[in-house]
Coordinates of C-alpha atoms in Angstrom, one line a residue:
M1 CA -39.8 -56.5 29.5
A2 CA -37.5 -55.2 31.9
G3 CA -37.6 -55.5 35.5
T4 CA -39.8 -58.4 35.7
T5 CA -37.6 -59.5 38.9
G6 CA -39.1 -56.8 41.2
D7 CA -42.6 -56.5 42.9
L8 CA -43.9 -54.4 40.7
G9 CA -42.3 -55.5 37.4
H10 CA -43.4 -59.5 38.3
R11 CA -47.0 -57.9 38.6
I12 CA -47.1 -56.3 35.4
A13 CA -46.0 -59.7 33.7
L14 CA -48.1 -61.3 35.3
A15 CA -51.3 -59.4 34.5
L16 CA -49.8 -59.8 30.7
L17 CA -50.3 -63.1 30.9
D18 CA -53.8 -63.3 32.6
R19 CA -54.7 -60.9 29.4
G20 CA -53.2 -63.6 27.0
A21 CA -49.9 -62.0 25.9
Q22 CA -47.0 -63.4 24.6
V23 CA -44.2 -62.2 27.2
R24 CA -40.6 -61.9 26.8
A25 CA -38.4 -60.8 30.0
L26 CA -34.9 -59.2 30.0
V27 CA -32.8 -60.2 32.6
R28 CA -29.1 -60.1 33.5
P29 CA -26.8 -63.1 32.6
G30 CA -26.9 -65.2 35.5
N31 CA -30.2 -64.3 37.3
T32 CA -31.1 -66.9 39.6
K33 CA -34.5 -65.0 41.5
P34 CA -37.2 -67.2 41.9
E35 CA -39.6 -64.9 39.8
V36 CA -37.4 -65.8 37.0
A37 CA -38.2 -69.6 37.5
S38 CA -42.2 -68.5 38.3
L39 CA -42.1 -66.8 35.3
R40 CA -40.9 -69.2 32.6
E41 CA -42.9 -72.1 34.2
Q42 CA -45.6 -69.5 32.9
G43 CA -44.6 -69.3 29.6
T44 CA -42.8 -65.9 29.5
E45 CA -40.0 -66.3 27.4
I46 CA -36.7 -65.2 29.3
V47 CA -33.7 -63.9 27.2
E48 CA -30.7 -63.4 29.3
V49 CA -28.9 -60.3 27.8
N50 CA -26.3 -57.9 29.0
F51 CA -27.4 -54.2 29.1
N52 CA -24.4 -52.7 27.4
D53 CA -24.3 -54.5 24.5
P54 CA -26.2 -53.0 22.4
A55 CA -26.1 -55.5 19.4
A56 CA -27.1 -58.7 21.8
L57 CA -30.1 -55.9 23.5
T58 CA -31.1 -55.0 20.4
R59 CA -32.0 -58.8 19.6
A60 CA -33.6 -59.6 22.2
C61 CA -35.9 -56.4 21.6
A62 CA -37.0 -57.4 18.1
G63 CA -40.0 -58.7 17.1
A64 CA -41.9 -56.6 19.9
A65 CA -45.4 -54.5 19.7
C66 CA -44.0 -52.9 22.9
V67 CA -40.9 -52.5 25.7
V68 CA -42.6 -52.4 29.3
S69 CA -39.7 -51.1 31.6
A70 CA -40.2 -51.7 35.1
L71 CA -36.5 -51.0 36.3
S72 CA -36.0 -49.6 39.3
G73 CA -31.9 -47.7 40.7
L74 CA -30.4 -44.7 40.3
R75 CA -28.8 -42.9 37.5
N76 CA -27.0 -45.5 36.0
V77 CA -30.7 -48.1 35.8
I78 CA -33.4 -44.6 35.4
V79 CA -31.3 -42.6 33.3
D80 CA -28.2 -45.2 31.9
A81 CA -29.9 -48.5 31.5
Q82 CA -32.9 -47.6 30.4
T83 CA -31.1 -45.5 27.8
H84 CA -29.8 -48.6 26.6
L85 CA -32.8 -50.2 26.5
L86 CA -34.3 -47.6 24.4
D87 CA -31.9 -47.4 22.2
A88 CA -32.2 -51.1 21.1
A89 CA -36.3 -50.9 21.4
V90 CA -35.7 -48.7 18.6
A91 CA -33.2 -49.7 16.6
A92 CA -34.8 -52.4 16.7
G93 CA -38.5 -51.3 15.5
V94 CA -40.1 -51.5 18.5
P95 CA -43.0 -49.2 18.1
R96 CA -44.2 -48.2 22.3
F97 CA -42.2 -47.9 24.8
I98 CA -43.3 -47.6 28.4
P99 CA -40.9 -46.0 30.7
S100 CA -40.2 -46.8 34.5
D101 CA -41.9 -43.7 36.1
F102 CA -45.3 -45.0 38.3
A103 CA -45.5 -42.2 40.4
I104 CA -46.8 -38.6 41.3
D105 CA -47.0 -36.2 38.4
F106 CA -43.2 -35.3 38.6
T107 CA -43.5 -33.4 35.1
K108 CA -44.9 -30.6 37.6
L109 CA -42.1 -30.6 40.4
L110 CA -39.6 -28.1 40.5
A111 CA -35.7 -29.4 39.5
G112 CA -34.1 -30.9 43.6
S113 CA -37.1 -31.3 44.9
N114 CA -36.8 -35.2 44.5
R115 CA -33.6 -37.0 43.2
N116 CA -35.0 -40.3 42.2
L117 CA -38.1 -38.3 40.4
D118 CA -35.3 -36.1 39.0
L119 CA -33.8 -39.1 37.4
R120 CA -37.0 -40.1 35.7
R121 CA -37.6 -37.2 34.1
E122 CA -34.5 -36.6 32.4
F123 CA -34.9 -39.7 31.3
G124 CA -38.0 -38.5 30.1
R125 CA -36.2 -35.4 28.2
H126 CA -34.1 -38.1 26.2
L127 CA -37.9 -39.9 25.4
D128 CA -39.5 -37.4 24.3
R129 CA -36.5 -37.0 21.8
M130 CA -36.3 -40.4 20.1
P131 CA -38.9 -41.9 17.4
I132 CA -41.0 -44.2 19.6
Q133 CA -44.6 -43.6 20.8
A134 CA -44.4 -43.1 24.9
T135 CA -46.4 -44.0 27.4
S136 CA -45.6 -42.6 31.5
I137 CA -48.1 -44.3 33.6
L138 CA -48.9 -42.1 37.0
N139 CA -50.7 -43.1 39.5
G140 CA -49.2 -41.1 42.8
M141 CA -48.4 -43.1 46.0
F142 CA -48.1 -46.6 46.1
M143 CA -51.4 -47.3 48.1
D144 CA -49.5 -50.5 50.2
L145 CA -47.3 -48.4 51.8
L146 CA -49.4 -46.9 54.1
T147 CA -49.3 -50.4 55.9
G148 CA -45.8 -49.9 57.3
Q149 CA -43.2 -48.2 55.4
A150 CA -44.5 -44.9 54.6
P151 CA -44.8 -43.4 58.3
V152 CA -48.6 -42.1 57.9
V153 CA -50.9 -44.4 59.2
L154 CA -49.4 -44.9 62.8
F155 CA -51.4 -47.6 64.0
K156 CA -49.5 -48.3 67.7
L157 CA -50.3 -44.6 68.2
R158 CA -54.0 -44.8 66.0
R159 CA -52.7 -41.4 64.7
I160 CA -52.7 -39.8 60.9
L161 CA -49.2 -37.8 60.4
Y162 CA -48.6 -35.1 58.3
W163 CA -47.9 -31.4 57.9
G164 CA -49.7 -28.7 55.8
S165 CA -52.9 -29.2 55.2
A166 CA -55.5 -32.0 56.6
D167 CA -57.2 -31.4 53.6
Q168 CA -54.9 -31.8 50.6
P169 CA -55.7 -34.3 48.0
L170 CA -53.6 -37.1 47.8
D171 CA -53.4 -39.9 45.1
F172 CA -53.2 -43.5 46.3
T173 CA -52.9 -46.6 44.1
T174 CA -52.2 -50.3 44.4
I175 CA -49.4 -51.8 43.6
A176 CA -51.5 -54.7 41.8
N177 CA -54.2 -52.0 40.3
T178 CA -50.9 -50.3 38.9
A179 CA -49.5 -53.5 37.7
E180 CA -52.9 -54.5 36.2
Y181 CA -53.6 -50.9 34.3
T182 CA -49.6 -51.2 32.7
A183 CA -50.5 -54.4 31.3
A184 CA -53.6 -52.8 29.7
A185 CA -52.0 -50.0 28.0
A186 CA -49.1 -52.1 27.0
L187 CA -51.6 -54.1 25.0
D188 CA -53.7 -50.4 23.8
P189 CA -51.8 -49.6 20.8
T190 CA -53.7 -45.9 21.2
T191 CA -52.4 -44.4 24.3
P192 CA -51.1 -41.3 25.1
R193 CA -47.9 -39.3 26.3
Y194 CA -49.3 -39.9 30.1
L195 CA -52.2 -42.2 31.6
R196 CA -52.7 -40.8 35.4
V197 CA -54.6 -43.3 37.5
A198 CA -55.8 -43.2 41.4
G199 CA -57.5 -46.2 43.1
E200 CA -58.4 -43.2 45.8
V201 CA -57.6 -39.5 45.9
A202 CA -57.7 -38.6 49.8
T203 CA -57.6 -36.1 51.7
V204 CA -55.4 -36.8 55.7
R205 CA -58.5 -36.8 57.2
D206 CA -60.2 -39.0 54.5
L207 CA -57.3 -41.4 55.5
Q208 CA -58.2 -40.6 59.8
A209 CA -61.6 -42.1 58.6
A210 CA -60.5 -45.1 56.8
A211 CA -57.9 -46.1 59.7
S212 CA -60.6 -45.6 62.0
A213 CA -63.2 -48.1 59.6
A214 CA -60.6 -50.3 59.1
T215 CA -59.7 -51.0 62.4
G216 CA -62.4 -50.2 64.8
Q217 CA -60.2 -47.9 66.8
P218 CA -60.6 -44.4 66.7
F219 CA -57.4 -42.4 64.9
R220 CA -56.9 -38.7 65.2
R221 CA -54.4 -36.2 63.1
L222 CA -51.0 -36.0 64.3
R223 CA -50.0 -31.9 62.3
A224 CA -46.0 -32.1 62.9
G225 CA -46.0 -28.5 61.2
G226 CA -46.2 -26.5 58.4
L227 CA -44.4 -28.2 55.4
W228 CA -41.0 -25.6 56.2
V229 CA -41.0 -28.0 58.9
L230 CA -40.6 -31.0 56.6
K231 CA -38.2 -29.3 54.3
L232 CA -35.9 -29.1 57.1
M233 CA -36.3 -32.3 58.6
I234 CA -35.4 -34.0 55.0
K235 CA -32.0 -31.3 55.2
I236 CA -31.1 -32.7 58.5
T237 CA -32.0 -36.2 57.9
R238 CA -29.6 -35.4 54.6
R239 CA -26.5 -34.5 55.7
L240 CA -26.8 -37.1 58.6
V241 CA -27.8 -40.1 56.5
P242 CA -26.7 -39.0 52.5
A243 CA -26.7 -42.6 51.7
P244 CA -26.3 -41.6 48.3
K245 CA -26.0 -45.2 46.9
E246 CA -29.1 -45.9 48.4
V247 CA -32.4 -46.4 46.1
F248 CA -34.7 -45.0 48.9
P249 CA -32.8 -43.9 51.7
P250 CA -35.1 -41.8 54.7
W251 CA -34.8 -38.8 53.3
Q252 CA -35.8 -39.7 50.0
G253 CA -39.5 -41.0 51.4
M254 CA -39.2 -38.1 53.3
Q255 CA -39.3 -36.1 49.8
Y256 CA -41.7 -38.1 48.6
L257 CA -44.1 -36.7 51.0
H258 CA -43.5 -33.3 50.7
N259 CA -44.0 -33.3 47.4
M260 CA -47.6 -34.9 48.1
F261 CA -48.2 -32.2 50.6
T262 CA -47.3 -28.9 48.6
G263 CA -50.1 -30.7 46.3
L264 CA -48.0 -29.6 43.3
P265 CA -48.0 -33.1 41.9
K266 CA -51.5 -33.3 42.0
L267 CA -53.3 -36.3 38.9
E268 CA -55.3 -33.6 37.5
T269 CA -58.3 -35.9 34.9
L270 CA -57.5 -39.3 35.7
D271 CA -57.9 -41.9 33.6
N272 CA -59.3 -44.8 35.2
D273 CA -61.8 -45.3 33.3
R274 CA -59.8 -46.5 30.0
Y275 CA -60.3 -50.4 31.2
P276 CA -63.2 -50.6 32.7
D277 CA -63.0 -54.3 33.9
I278 CA -60.2 -53.0 36.7
Q279 CA -61.8 -52.7 40.1
W280 CA -59.9 -50.1 42.0
T281 CA -58.8 -51.1 45.5
K282 CA -59.9 -48.1 48.1
V283 CA -57.4 -47.1 51.1
R284 CA -59.7 -49.2 53.8
E285 CA -59.2 -52.2 52.1
V286 CA -55.9 -51.7 51.9
L287 CA -55.4 -51.2 55.9
A288 CA -58.1 -53.8 57.2
A289 CA -55.8 -56.5 55.1
R290 CA -52.8 -55.9 56.7

């Protein structure tokens, strides 16, 4: 598994261990992050490997039943490093690969509407050409972001900020649930090319009701304008603060919200019931526990 020092990746590794799996974590040479020591203490095999060394990476993948990627970054990671990892998995004869997708359904988005998701779609085209069984987990927006990082639930103002329609269904899933589901999928040899899950599908009106119930304070809706307004804001913000080397600059999050409010990447035919032992967390629970 790659990307185990990140929040999602670390949780996936722990979820795999909870399910009795043998986990091998591929980390960069000299990585001293506390997650590495934590996983080692819990029985994870830690393998330091240079992702630019094909032979070493192939040896690191040898014997695996599934390679899971939770890598996070820009082109040098999502396209380049993942391609190295994929090529090594194929060379080692690994039967299955789970890429670091974990997002809204970017397969239905127009090119150029989201930089980070464009990179995932580009890698996906390469993945589909390779002789390996691939499964992408699409989970909507991480519900955890609603507690502050995503400017939607404005706790101090007691408002739900949105653009477009207050009735557009939106997909949300916690990081923990996504990790649990990914672990279950990694141990399931019958997974299809895509699995789509959402801990809760909620409109802006639903978010308003959830925030009011979670805090005991009445929340109201705050419509900032149509989607064209948000698109204009993205353009201006990207020009003023381009931050091309940042993975999540302000305009990137705005792109993600714009994608969601258009309804284009709405997940269809959810696969939540595939692993019935998973208990899905709701928006109200996340907001109440913030």
